[in-house]
PDB file of C-alpha atoms in Angstrom:
ATOM      1  CA  MET C   1      11.440  19.149   1.020  1.00 79.00           C
ATOM      2  CA  VAL C   2      10.950  15.545   2.539  1.00 81.00           C
ATOM      3  CA  ARG C   3      11.610  17.021   5.888  1.00 86.00           C
ATOM      4  CA  LYS C   4       8.581  19.752   5.289  1.00 90.00           C
ATOM      5  CA  LEU C   5       6.781  16.795   3.829  1.00 90.00           C
ATOM      6  CA  GLY C   6       7.015  15.043   6.491  1.00 90.00           C
ATOM      7  CA  ILE C   7       6.169  17.663   8.836  1.00 92.00           C
ATOM      8  CA  LEU C   8       3.044  18.601   7.439  1.00 93.00           C
ATOM      9  CA  THR C   9       2.400  14.888   6.925  1.00 93.00           C
ATOM     10  CA  PHE C  10       1.889  14.715  10.752  1.00 93.00           C
ATOM     11  CA  VAL C  11      -0.155  17.774  10.520  1.00 94.00           C
ATOM     12  CA  PHE C  12      -2.676  16.183   8.929  1.00 92.00           C
ATOM     13  CA  MET C  13      -1.923  12.820  11.118  1.00 94.00           C
ATOM     14  CA  VAL C  14      -2.853  14.722  14.043  1.00 95.00           C
ATOM     15  CA  ILE C  15      -6.204  16.217  12.185  1.00 94.00           C
ATOM     16  CA  ALA C  16      -7.162  13.133  10.963  1.00 93.00           C
ATOM     17  CA  LEU C  17      -6.792  11.652  14.382  1.00 92.00           C
ATOM     18  CA  THR C  18      -8.606  14.470  16.011  1.00 94.00           C
ATOM     19  CA  THR C  19     -11.630  13.964  13.097  1.00 93.00           C
ATOM     20  CA  VAL C  20     -12.047  10.533  14.072  1.00 91.00           C
ATOM     21  CA  PHE C  21     -12.242  10.494  17.919  1.00 90.00           C
ATOM     22  CA  PHE C  22     -13.754  13.610  17.906  1.00 88.00           C
ATOM     23  CA  PHE C  23     -15.415  14.281  14.766  1.00 88.00           C
ATOM     24  CA  ALA C  24     -17.417  12.114  13.868  1.00 84.00           C
ATOM     25  CA  PRO C  25     -20.252  10.650  14.894  1.00 85.00           C
ATOM     26  CA  GLU C  26     -20.689   7.011  16.169  1.00 81.00           C
ATOM     27  CA  GLU C  27     -22.536   4.959  14.089  1.00 75.00           C
ATOM     28  CA  ARG C  28     -25.963   4.175  15.262  1.00 76.00           C
ATOM     29  CA  ILE C  29     -25.126   0.039  15.576  1.00 73.00           C
ATOM     30  CA  MET C  30     -21.909  -0.401  16.296  1.00 74.00           C
ATOM     31  CA  GLY C  31     -20.991   2.551  17.746  1.00 73.00           C
ATOM     32  CA  PRO C  32     -17.204   3.648  19.011  1.00 77.00           C
ATOM     33  CA  ILE C  33     -15.987   0.507  16.514  1.00 78.00           C
ATOM     34  CA  GLN C  34     -17.015   1.580  13.257  1.00 80.00           C
ATOM     35  CA  LYS C  35     -14.239   4.338  14.007  1.00 86.00           C
ATOM     36  CA  ILE C  36     -11.574   1.893  13.042  1.00 88.00           C
ATOM     37  CA  PHE C  37     -13.492   1.939   9.387  1.00 88.00           C
ATOM     38  CA  TYR C  38     -11.554   5.496   8.751  1.00 91.00           C
ATOM     39  CA  PHE C  39      -8.030   3.837   8.874  1.00 92.00           C
ATOM     40  CA  HIS C  40      -9.473   0.850   7.271  1.00 91.00           C
ATOM     41  CA  VAL C  41     -10.612   2.101   3.852  1.00 91.00           C
ATOM     42  CA  ALA C  42      -8.088   4.528   3.804  1.00 94.00           C
ATOM     43  CA  SER C  43      -5.025   1.784   3.938  1.00 95.00           C
ATOM     44  CA  ALA C  44      -7.070   0.044   1.100  1.00 93.00           C
ATOM     45  CA  TRP C  45      -7.119   2.967  -1.212  1.00 94.00           C
ATOM     46  CA  THR C  46      -3.229   4.207  -0.034  1.00 96.00           C
ATOM     47  CA  GLY C  47      -2.032   0.037  -1.228  1.00 95.00           C
ATOM     48  CA  PHE C  48      -4.255   0.465  -3.973  1.00 95.00           C
ATOM     49  CA  PHE C  49      -2.555   3.607  -5.180  1.00 96.00           C
ATOM     50  CA  ALA C  50       0.287   2.572  -4.174  1.00 96.00           C
ATOM     51  CA  PHE C  51       0.310  -1.067  -6.378  1.00 96.00           C
ATOM     52  CA  PHE C  52      -0.460   1.521  -9.088  1.00 96.00           C
ATOM     53  CA  VAL C  53       2.684   2.928  -9.101  1.00 97.00           C
ATOM     54  CA  VAL C  54       4.384  -0.133  -8.800  1.00 96.00           C
ATOM     55  CA  PHE C  55       2.042  -0.810 -12.077  1.00 96.00           C
ATOM     56  CA  ILE C  56       3.216   2.124 -13.807  1.00 97.00           C
ATOM     57  CA  ALA C  57       6.662   1.984 -12.752  1.00 96.00           C
ATOM     58  CA  SER C  58       7.561  -1.340 -13.671  1.00 95.00           C
ATOM     59  CA  MET C  59       6.243  -0.642 -17.714  1.00 96.00           C
ATOM     60  CA  LEU C  60       8.324   2.373 -17.626  1.00 96.00           C
ATOM     61  CA  PHE C  61      12.105   0.297 -16.006  1.00 95.00           C
ATOM     62  CA  LEU C  62      10.813  -2.763 -19.144  1.00 94.00           C
ATOM     63  CA  ALA C  63      10.548   0.115 -21.489  1.00 94.00           C
ATOM     64  CA  THR C  64      13.463   1.793 -20.869  1.00 93.00           C
ATOM     65  CA  ARG C  65      15.827   0.264 -18.492  1.00 88.00           C
ATOM     66  CA  ASP C  66      16.569   2.961 -16.030  1.00 90.00           C
ATOM     67  CA  GLY C  67      17.611   1.616 -12.268  1.00 87.00           C
ATOM     68  CA  LYS C  68      15.032   4.662 -11.005  1.00 91.00           C
ATOM     69  CA  TYR C  69      11.330   2.989 -11.706  1.00 94.00           C
ATOM     70  CA  ASP C  70      13.028  -0.309 -10.413  1.00 92.00           C
ATOM     71  CA  ARG C  71      13.680   1.636  -7.069  1.00 92.00           C
ATOM     72  CA  ILE C  72      10.211   3.402  -7.472  1.00 95.00           C
ATOM     73  CA  ALA C  73       8.255  -0.199  -8.149  1.00 95.00           C
ATOM     74  CA  VAL C  74       9.942  -2.131  -5.498  1.00 94.00           C
ATOM     75  CA  SER C  75      10.113   1.205  -2.753  1.00 95.00           C
ATOM     76  CA  SER C  76       5.836   1.675  -3.618  1.00 96.00           C
ATOM     77  CA  ALA C  77       5.566  -2.581  -3.270  1.00 95.00           C
ATOM     78  CA  GLU C  78       7.031  -2.481  -0.023  1.00 95.00           C
ATOM     79  CA  LEU C  79       5.081   0.100   1.419  1.00 96.00           C
ATOM     80  CA  GLY C  80       1.584  -1.376  -0.745  1.00 96.00           C
ATOM     81  CA  THR C  81       2.189  -4.127   1.021  1.00 96.00           C
ATOM     82  CA  LEU C  82       2.371  -2.515   4.624  1.00 96.00           C
ATOM     83  CA  PHE C  83      -1.221  -0.419   3.644  1.00 96.00           C
ATOM     84  CA  ILE C  84      -2.812  -3.523   2.930  1.00 95.00           C
ATOM     85  CA  THR C  85      -1.600  -5.639   6.159  1.00 95.00           C
ATOM     86  CA  ILE C  86      -3.130  -3.117   7.878  1.00 94.00           C
ATOM     87  CA  VAL C  87      -6.408  -3.502   5.884  1.00 93.00           C
ATOM     88  CA  LEU C  88      -5.917  -6.877   6.584  1.00 92.00           C
ATOM     89  CA  LEU C  89      -5.277  -6.662  10.417  1.00 91.00           C
ATOM     90  CA  THR C  90      -8.592  -3.769  10.926  1.00 90.00           C
ATOM     91  CA  GLY C  91     -10.506  -5.722   9.019  1.00 85.00           C
ATOM     92  CA  PRO C  92     -11.266  -8.771  11.425  1.00 84.00           C
ATOM     93  CA  ILE C  93     -11.034  -6.478  14.431  1.00 84.00           C
ATOM     94  CA  TRP C  94     -14.330  -4.789  12.499  1.00 77.00           C
ATOM     95  CA  ALA C  95     -15.338  -7.707  10.938  1.00 74.00           C
ATOM     96  CA  ARG C  96     -15.673  -9.237  14.676  1.00 76.00           C
ATOM     97  CA  ALA C  97     -18.367  -6.609  15.698  1.00 74.00           C
ATOM     98  CA  ALA C  98     -20.042  -6.244  12.823  1.00 69.00           C
ATOM     99  CA  TRP C  99     -20.283  -9.880  11.120  1.00 71.00           C
ATOM    100  CA  GLY C 100     -19.252 -11.909  14.586  1.00 74.00           C
ATOM    101  CA  THR C 101     -16.652 -13.644  12.752  1.00 76.00           C
ATOM    102  CA  TRP C 102     -12.850 -12.698  12.809  1.00 75.00           C
ATOM    103  CA  TRP C 103     -12.317 -14.121   8.991  1.00 76.00           C
ATOM    104  CA  THR C 104     -14.982 -15.331   6.541  1.00 77.00           C
ATOM    105  CA  TRP C 105     -13.548 -16.738   2.999  1.00 77.00           C
ATOM    106  CA  GLU C 106     -16.027 -14.083   1.468  1.00 77.00           C
ATOM    107  CA  PRO C 107     -14.766 -12.697  -1.887  1.00 78.00           C
ATOM    108  CA  LYS C 108     -13.486  -9.242  -1.056  1.00 81.00           C
ATOM    109  CA  LEU C 109     -11.329 -10.812   1.958  1.00 83.00           C
ATOM    110  CA  THR C 110     -10.005 -13.771   0.174  1.00 85.00           C
ATOM    111  CA  THR C 111      -9.503 -11.160  -3.309  1.00 87.00           C
ATOM    112  CA  THR C 112      -7.323  -9.042  -0.599  1.00 89.00           C
ATOM    113  CA  LEU C 113      -5.299 -11.884   0.432  1.00 91.00           C
ATOM    114  CA  VAL C 114      -4.538 -13.024  -2.907  1.00 91.00           C
ATOM    115  CA  LEU C 115      -3.179  -9.621  -3.443  1.00 92.00           C
ATOM    116  CA  TRP C 116      -1.039  -9.239  -0.508  1.00 94.00           C
ATOM    117  CA  PHE C 117      -0.069 -12.809  -1.547  1.00 93.00           C
ATOM    118  CA  ILE C 118       0.918 -11.635  -4.872  1.00 92.00           C
ATOM    119  CA  TYR C 119       3.271  -8.046  -3.389  1.00 93.00           C
ATOM    120  CA  ILE C 120       4.839 -10.837  -1.100  1.00 94.00           C
ATOM    121  CA  ALA C 121       5.859 -12.475  -3.565  1.00 91.00           C
ATOM    122  CA  TYR C 122       6.509  -9.670  -5.908  1.00 92.00           C
ATOM    123  CA  LEU C 123       9.450  -9.125  -2.573  1.00 93.00           C
ATOM    124  CA  VAL C 124      10.690 -12.160  -2.473  1.00 91.00           C
ATOM    125  CA  VAL C 125      11.693 -12.124  -6.269  1.00 88.00           C
ATOM    126  CA  ARG C 126      13.321  -8.732  -6.347  1.00 88.00           C
ATOM    127  CA  ASP C 127      15.084  -9.360  -3.246  1.00 86.00           C
ATOM    128  CA  LEU C 128      16.565 -12.588  -4.614  1.00 84.00           C
ATOM    129  CA  GLY C 129      17.486 -10.507  -7.966  1.00 77.00           C
ATOM    130  CA  ALA C 130      18.131  -7.444  -6.713  1.00 70.00           C
ATOM    131  CA  ASN C 131      21.776  -7.131  -8.260  1.00 71.00           C
ATOM    132  CA  ASP C 132      20.945  -9.362 -11.096  1.00 78.00           C
ATOM    133  CA  THR C 133      19.067  -7.602 -14.476  1.00 80.00           C
ATOM    134  CA  ARG C 134      17.026 -11.003 -15.258  1.00 83.00           C
ATOM    135  CA  GLY C 135      15.502 -10.864 -11.745  1.00 82.00           C
ATOM    136  CA  LYS C 136      14.309  -6.743 -11.877  1.00 87.00           C
ATOM    137  CA  ASN C 137      12.858  -7.797 -15.246  1.00 90.00           C
ATOM    138  CA  THR C 138      10.979 -10.851 -13.501  1.00 89.00           C
ATOM    139  CA  ALA C 139       9.737  -8.723 -10.899  1.00 90.00           C
ATOM    140  CA  ALA C 140       8.495  -5.615 -12.912  1.00 92.00           C
ATOM    141  CA  ILE C 141       6.504  -8.326 -14.730  1.00 92.00           C
ATOM    142  CA  PHE C 142       5.242  -9.317 -11.383  1.00 88.00           C
ATOM    143  CA  GLY C 143       4.717  -5.802 -10.610  1.00 91.00           C
ATOM    144  CA  ILE C 144       2.369  -5.428 -13.569  1.00 93.00           C
ATOM    145  CA  VAL C 145       0.137  -8.534 -13.343  1.00 90.00           C
ATOM    146  CA  GLY C 146      -0.224  -8.385  -9.907  1.00 89.00           C
ATOM    147  CA  PHE C 147      -2.022  -4.979 -10.301  1.00 91.00           C
ATOM    148  CA  LEU C 148      -4.389  -6.582 -12.682  1.00 88.00           C
ATOM    149  CA  ASN C 149      -6.017  -7.731  -8.830  1.00 88.00           C
ATOM    150  CA  VAL C 150      -7.107  -4.713  -7.291  1.00 88.00           C
ATOM    151  CA  PRO C 151      -9.921  -3.740  -9.934  1.00 85.00           C
ATOM    152  CA  LEU C 152     -10.553  -7.709  -8.887  1.00 84.00           C
ATOM    153  CA  VAL C 153     -11.019  -6.857  -4.620  1.00 80.00           C
ATOM    154  CA  TYR C 154     -12.330  -3.605  -5.945  1.00 74.00           C
ATOM    155  CA  TYR C 155     -15.497  -4.844  -7.463  1.00 75.00           C
ATOM    156  CA  SER C 156     -15.163  -8.504  -5.596  1.00 67.00           C
ATOM    157  CA  VAL C 157     -18.865  -7.466  -4.258  1.00 59.00           C
ATOM    158  CA  GLU C 158     -20.467  -6.194  -7.129  1.00 62.00           C
ATOM    159  CA  TRP C 159     -19.259  -8.952  -9.503  1.00 59.00           C
ATOM    160  CA  TRP C 160     -20.305 -11.980  -7.155  1.00 59.00           C
ATOM    161  CA  GLY C 161     -22.295 -11.098  -4.812  1.00 57.00           C
ATOM    162  CA  ARG C 162     -22.325  -8.940  -1.482  1.00 54.00           C
ATOM    163  CA  LYS C 163     -21.954 -11.840   1.032  1.00 55.00           C
ATOM    164  CA  LEU C 164     -20.896  -9.471   3.456  1.00 54.00           C
ATOM    165  CA  HIS C 165     -19.007  -6.960   3.102  1.00 57.00           C
ATOM    166  CA  PRO C 166     -20.563  -3.279   1.525  1.00 55.00           C
ATOM    167  CA  ALA C 167     -20.379  -2.252  -1.761  1.00 50.00           C
ATOM    168  CA  ALA C 168     -17.819   0.158  -2.407  1.00 49.00           C
ATOM    169  CA  VAL C 169     -16.930   2.845  -0.587  1.00 48.00           C
ATOM    170  CA  THR C 170     -18.190   6.068  -2.794  1.00 46.00           C
ATOM    171  CA  GLY C 171     -19.700   8.187  -0.003  1.00 47.00           C
ATOM    172  CA  GLY C 172     -23.002   7.863  -0.023  1.00 51.00           C
ATOM    173  CA  GLY C 173     -25.603   6.597   3.134  1.00 63.00           C
ATOM    174  CA  LEU C 174     -22.684   8.639   5.250  1.00 74.00           C
ATOM    175  CA  ALA C 175     -23.416  11.800   7.654  1.00 80.00           C
ATOM    176  CA  GLU C 176     -21.255  14.509   6.134  1.00 87.00           C
ATOM    177  CA  GLU C 177     -19.407  14.280   8.922  1.00 87.00           C
ATOM    178  CA  MET C 178     -18.178  11.070   8.210  1.00 88.00           C
ATOM    179  CA  VAL C 179     -17.407  12.086   5.046  1.00 90.00           C
ATOM    180  CA  ILE C 180     -15.545  15.108   5.057  1.00 92.00           C
ATOM    181  CA  THR C 181     -12.980  12.684   8.088  1.00 92.00           C
ATOM    182  CA  LEU C 182     -12.725   9.637   5.713  1.00 92.00           C
ATOM    183  CA  ILE C 183     -11.312  12.054   3.290  1.00 93.00           C
ATOM    184  CA  ILE C 184      -9.217  13.954   5.425  1.00 94.00           C
ATOM    185  CA  SER C 185      -7.722  10.097   6.557  1.00 95.00           C
ATOM    186  CA  VAL C 186      -7.709   9.409   3.618  1.00 95.00           C
ATOM    187  CA  ILE C 187      -5.498  12.527   1.974  1.00 95.00           C
ATOM    188  CA  SER C 188      -3.134  11.800   5.473  1.00 95.00           C
ATOM    189  CA  PHE C 189      -2.545   8.470   4.679  1.00 96.00           C
ATOM    190  CA  ASN C 190      -1.422   9.070   1.131  1.00 95.00           C
ATOM    191  CA  MET C 191       1.130  11.655   1.915  1.00 95.00           C
ATOM    192  CA  LEU C 192       2.050   9.786   5.067  1.00 96.00           C
ATOM    193  CA  TYR C 193       2.714   6.974   1.589  1.00 96.00           C
ATOM    194  CA  LEU C 194       4.633   9.417   0.120  1.00 95.00           C
ATOM    195  CA  TYR C 195       6.886  11.064   2.929  1.00 95.00           C
ATOM    196  CA  LEU C 196       7.839   6.827   3.752  1.00 95.00           C
ATOM    197  CA  MET C 197       8.330   6.888  -0.430  1.00 95.00           C
ATOM    198  CA  PHE C 198      11.184   9.634  -0.484  1.00 93.00           C
ATOM    199  CA  GLN C 199      12.584   8.008   2.232  1.00 92.00           C
ATOM    200  CA  SER C 200      12.691   4.190   0.610  1.00 91.00           C
ATOM    201  CA  TYR C 201      13.709   5.319  -2.286  1.00 90.00           C
ATOM    202  CA  GLY C 202      16.655   7.292  -0.860  1.00 88.00           C
ATOM    203  CA  LEU C 203      17.530   4.125   0.926  1.00 88.00           C
ATOM    204  CA  MET C 204      18.066   2.217  -1.843  1.00 83.00           C
ATOM    205  CA  GLN C 205      20.002   4.274  -3.819  1.00 83.00           C
ATOM    206  CA  ILE C 206      22.981   4.095  -0.865  1.00 84.00           C
ATOM    207  CA  LYS C 207      22.154   0.692  -0.891  1.00 79.00           C
ATOM    208  CA  GLU C 208      22.654   0.287  -4.405  1.00 74.00           C
ATOM    209  CA  GLU C 209      25.652   2.751  -4.252  1.00 78.00           C
ATOM    210  CA  LEU C 210      27.613   0.366  -0.991  1.00 78.00           C
ATOM    211  CA  PHE C 211      26.904  -1.746  -2.868  1.00 67.00           C
ATOM    212  CA  ASN C 212      28.170  -0.869  -6.287  1.00 66.00           C
ATOM    213  CA  ARG C 213      31.658   0.436  -4.081  1.00 72.00           C
ATOM    214  CA  LYS C 214      31.990  -3.203  -2.825  1.00 67.00           C
ATOM    215  CA  ARG C 215      31.556  -4.509  -6.099  1.00 63.00           C
ATOM    216  CA  GLU C 216      34.836  -2.104  -7.594  1.00 62.00           C
ATOM    217  CA  ALA C 217      37.004  -2.689  -4.480  1.00 66.00           C
ATOM    218  CA  ILE C 218      36.519  -6.674  -4.653  1.00 65.00           C
ATOM    219  CA  ASN C 219      37.363  -6.298  -8.583  1.00 60.00           C
ATOM    220  CA  LEU C 220      40.505  -4.088  -8.044  1.00 59.00           C
ATOM    221  CA  ILE C 221      41.668  -6.795  -5.398  1.00 65.00           C
ATOM    222  CA  THR C 222      40.851  -9.400  -7.884  1.00 60.00           C
ATOM    223  CA  TRP C 223      42.726  -7.191 -10.444  1.00 57.00           C
ATOM    224  CA  GLU C 224      45.484  -6.666  -8.177  1.00 53.00           C
TER     225      GLU C 224
END
Protein backbone atom coordinates (compact mmCIF):
# COMPACT_ATOMS: atom_id res chain seq x y z
CA MET A 1 0.00 0.00 0.00
CA VAL A 2 2.76 2.44 0.96
CA ARG A 3 4.65 1.62 -2.23
CA LYS A 4 1.55 2.29 -4.35
CA LEU A 5 0.98 5.55 -2.47
CA GLY A 6 4.57 6.54 -3.16
CA ILE A 7 4.18 5.91 -6.89
CA LEU A 8 0.86 7.78 -6.99
CA THR A 9 2.41 10.68 -5.08
CA PHE A 10 5.28 10.86 -7.58
CA VAL A 11 2.82 10.93 -10.48
CA PHE A 12 0.78 13.72 -8.88
CA MET A 13 3.92 15.73 -8.10
CA VAL A 14 4.97 15.50 -11.76
CA ILE A 15 1.49 16.62 -12.82
CA ALA A 16 1.63 19.49 -10.33
CA LEU A 17 5.01 20.68 -11.60
CA THR A 18 3.78 20.44 -15.19
CA THR A 19 0.68 22.53 -14.49
CA VAL A 20 2.69 25.10 -12.51
CA PHE A 21 5.25 25.73 -15.21
CA PHE A 22 3.35 24.96 -18.44
CA PHE A 23 -0.40 25.27 -17.76
CA ALA A 24 -0.89 28.11 -15.30
CA PRO A 25 -0.49 31.55 -16.90
CA GLU A 26 2.06 34.07 -15.64
CA GLU A 27 0.74 36.79 -13.35
CA ARG A 28 0.56 40.08 -15.23
CA ILE A 29 2.60 42.17 -12.78
CA MET A 30 5.03 39.76 -11.07
CA GLY A 31 5.61 37.41 -13.97
CA PRO A 32 7.31 34.00 -13.44
CA ILE A 33 8.21 34.66 -9.77
CA GLN A 34 4.50 34.44 -8.91
CA LYS A 35 4.58 30.71 -9.63
CA ILE A 36 6.22 30.17 -6.24
CA PHE A 37 2.70 30.90 -4.94
CA TYR A 38 1.64 27.31 -5.71
CA PHE A 39 4.42 25.81 -3.57
CA HIS A 40 4.03 28.42 -0.84
CA VAL A 41 0.28 28.05 -0.40
CA ALA A 42 0.26 24.25 -0.83
CA SER A 43 2.96 23.93 1.84
CA ALA A 44 1.00 26.16 4.21
CA TRP A 45 -2.23 24.18 3.81
CA THR A 46 -0.39 20.88 4.27
CA GLY A 47 1.45 22.19 7.33
CA PHE A 48 -1.82 23.34 8.90
CA PHE A 49 -3.38 19.94 8.22
CA ALA A 50 -0.38 18.19 9.77
CA PHE A 51 -0.72 20.28 12.93
CA PHE A 52 -4.44 19.48 13.04
CA VAL A 53 -3.48 15.79 13.05
CA VAL A 54 -1.07 16.53 15.93
CA PHE A 55 -3.94 18.23 17.78
CA ILE A 56 -6.32 15.27 17.39
CA ALA A 57 -3.68 12.60 18.05
CA SER A 58 -2.43 14.42 21.16
CA MET A 59 -5.93 14.56 22.63
CA LEU A 60 -6.44 10.86 21.88
CA PHE A 61 -3.11 10.01 23.50
CA LEU A 62 -3.98 11.91 26.70
CA ALA A 63 -7.38 10.20 26.75
CA THR A 64 -6.22 6.62 26.03
CA ARG A 65 -2.45 6.55 26.75
CA ASP A 66 -2.14 4.48 23.58
CA GLY A 67 1.38 4.84 22.17
CA LYS A 68 0.22 4.77 18.56
CA TYR A 69 -1.39 8.20 18.97
CA ASP A 70 1.85 9.59 20.36
CA ARG A 71 3.72 8.21 17.33
CA ILE A 72 1.15 9.73 14.97
CA ALA A 73 1.45 13.10 16.72
CA VAL A 74 5.24 13.16 16.62
CA SER A 75 5.44 12.04 12.99
CA SER A 76 2.88 14.63 11.93
CA ALA A 77 4.59 17.38 13.95
CA GLU A 78 7.90 16.66 12.22
CA LEU A 79 6.26 16.87 8.80
CA GLY A 80 4.19 19.92 9.71
CA THR A 81 7.35 21.69 10.81
CA LEU A 82 9.01 20.70 7.53
CA PHE A 83 6.18 22.14 5.43
CA ILE A 84 6.03 25.36 7.46
CA THR A 85 9.79 25.65 7.00
CA ILE A 86 9.14 25.54 3.25
CA VAL A 87 6.56 28.29 3.75
CA LEU A 88 9.09 30.45 5.59
CA LEU A 89 11.73 29.85 2.90
CA THR A 90 9.54 30.44 -0.16
CA GLY A 91 7.72 33.40 1.39
CA PRO A 92 10.72 35.79 1.48
CA ILE A 93 11.65 34.89 -2.12
CA TRP A 94 8.16 35.84 -3.24
CA ALA A 95 8.10 38.87 -0.90
CA ARG A 96 11.33 40.25 -2.32
CA ALA A 97 9.78 40.39 -5.78
CA ALA A 98 6.30 41.50 -4.67
CA TRP A 99 7.08 43.90 -1.80
CA GLY A 100 10.72 44.79 -2.33
CA THR A 101 11.79 43.31 1.01
CA TRP A 102 12.76 39.84 2.24
CA TRP A 103 10.92 40.12 5.55
CA THR A 104 8.58 42.44 7.40
CA TRP A 105 6.95 41.94 10.79
CA GLU A 106 3.41 42.00 9.50
CA PRO A 107 0.71 39.84 11.20
CA LYS A 108 0.73 36.74 9.00
CA LEU A 109 4.51 36.47 8.77
CA THR A 110 4.92 36.98 12.51
CA THR A 111 2.25 34.47 13.54
CA THR A 112 3.64 31.90 11.10
CA LEU A 113 7.11 32.26 12.61
CA VAL A 114 5.63 31.89 16.11
CA LEU A 115 3.81 28.74 14.95
CA TRP A 116 7.11 27.31 13.65
CA PHE A 117 8.85 28.00 16.98
CA ILE A 118 5.99 26.38 18.93
CA TYR A 119 6.36 23.09 17.07
CA ILE A 120 10.14 23.22 17.22
CA ALA A 121 9.63 23.44 20.99
CA TYR A 122 7.17 20.53 20.80
CA LEU A 123 9.75 18.37 19.03
CA VAL A 124 12.47 19.31 21.53
CA VAL A 125 10.22 18.50 24.50
CA ARG A 126 9.12 15.21 22.94
CA ASP A 127 12.71 14.23 22.11
CA LEU A 128 13.87 14.92 25.66
CA GLY A 129 11.01 12.86 27.08
CA ALA A 130 10.89 10.22 24.32
CA ASN A 131 11.08 7.33 26.77
CA ASP A 132 9.24 8.94 29.64
CA THR A 133 5.46 9.08 30.09
CA ARG A 134 5.64 12.50 31.69
CA GLY A 135 7.61 13.85 28.72
CA LYS A 136 5.08 12.43 26.28
CA ASN A 137 2.23 14.01 28.25
CA THR A 138 3.95 17.40 28.23
CA ALA A 139 4.57 17.14 24.49
CA ALA A 140 0.91 16.23 23.91
CA ILE A 141 -0.18 19.36 25.76
CA PHE A 142 2.21 21.39 23.61
CA GLY A 143 0.66 19.80 20.52
CA ILE A 144 -2.85 20.77 21.61
CA VAL A 145 -2.07 24.32 22.68
CA GLY A 146 0.19 24.92 19.67
CA PHE A 147 -2.61 24.24 17.21
CA LEU A 148 -4.54 27.19 18.64
CA ASN A 149 -2.07 29.43 16.80
CA VAL A 150 -3.16 28.06 13.40
CA PRO A 151 -6.42 30.09 13.29
CA LEU A 152 -4.36 33.16 14.27
CA VAL A 153 -2.16 32.64 11.22
CA TYR A 154 -5.08 32.02 8.89
CA TYR A 155 -7.22 34.97 10.02
CA SER A 156 -4.46 37.37 11.05
CA VAL A 157 -4.86 39.43 7.88
CA GLU A 158 -8.58 40.00 8.55
CA TRP A 159 -8.20 40.50 12.32
CA TRP A 160 -5.22 42.88 12.36
CA GLY A 161 -5.43 44.60 9.00
CA ARG A 162 -4.19 43.46 5.64
CA LYS A 163 -0.81 45.23 5.71
CA LEU A 164 1.12 43.56 2.86
CA HIS A 165 -0.33 40.03 2.88
CA PRO A 166 -3.48 39.41 0.84
CA ALA A 167 -6.58 37.90 2.41
CA ALA A 168 -6.83 34.12 2.81
CA VAL A 169 -6.78 32.43 -0.58
CA THR A 170 -10.19 31.04 -1.57
CA GLY A 171 -9.85 31.09 -5.35
CA GLY A 172 -11.68 34.38 -5.90
CA GLY A 173 -9.93 36.68 -8.35
CA LEU A 174 -7.69 33.94 -9.74
CA ALA A 175 -7.80 32.75 -13.33
CA GLU A 176 -9.43 29.35 -13.79
CA GLU A 177 -6.10 27.80 -14.78
CA MET A 178 -4.50 29.16 -11.61
CA VAL A 179 -7.26 27.71 -9.43
CA ILE A 180 -6.90 24.27 -11.06
CA THR A 181 -3.13 24.40 -10.63
CA LEU A 182 -3.46 25.40 -6.99
CA ILE A 183 -5.88 22.55 -6.28
CA ILE A 184 -3.55 20.01 -7.93
CA SER A 185 -0.61 21.41 -5.96
CA VAL A 186 -2.45 21.15 -2.65
CA ILE A 187 -3.55 17.57 -3.40
CA SER A 188 0.01 16.63 -4.38
CA PHE A 189 1.52 18.08 -1.22
CA ASN A 190 -1.08 16.35 0.94
CA MET A 191 -0.32 13.04 -0.75
CA LEU A 192 3.38 13.64 -0.10
CA TYR A 193 2.51 14.28 3.53
CA LEU A 194 0.59 11.00 3.78
CA TYR A 195 3.40 9.03 2.15
CA LEU A 196 6.04 10.53 4.45
CA MET A 197 3.70 10.03 7.40
CA PHE A 198 3.54 6.28 6.83
CA GLN A 199 7.31 6.14 6.49
CA SER A 200 7.94 8.22 9.62
CA TYR A 201 5.43 6.24 11.69
CA GLY A 202 7.07 2.96 10.64
CA LEU A 203 10.52 4.26 11.57
CA MET A 204 9.24 5.34 14.98
CA GLN A 205 7.85 1.86 15.60
CA ILE A 206 11.20 0.29 14.73
CA LYS A 207 13.03 2.78 16.94
CA GLU A 208 10.79 2.03 19.91
CA GLU A 209 11.12 -1.73 19.41
CA LEU A 210 14.92 -1.43 19.35
CA PHE A 211 14.88 0.67 22.50
CA ASN A 212 12.64 -1.84 24.31
CA ARG A 213 14.84 -4.77 23.30
CA LYS A 214 17.94 -2.89 24.39
CA ARG A 215 16.35 -2.17 27.76
CA GLU A 216 15.32 -5.80 28.15
CA ALA A 217 18.86 -6.92 27.35
CA ILE A 218 20.34 -4.49 29.90
CA ASN A 219 17.87 -5.65 32.55
CA LEU A 220 18.70 -9.29 31.78
CA ILE A 221 22.43 -8.65 32.08
CA THR A 222 21.92 -6.70 35.31
CA TRP A 223 19.71 -9.43 36.76
CA GLU A 224 22.30 -12.12 35.94
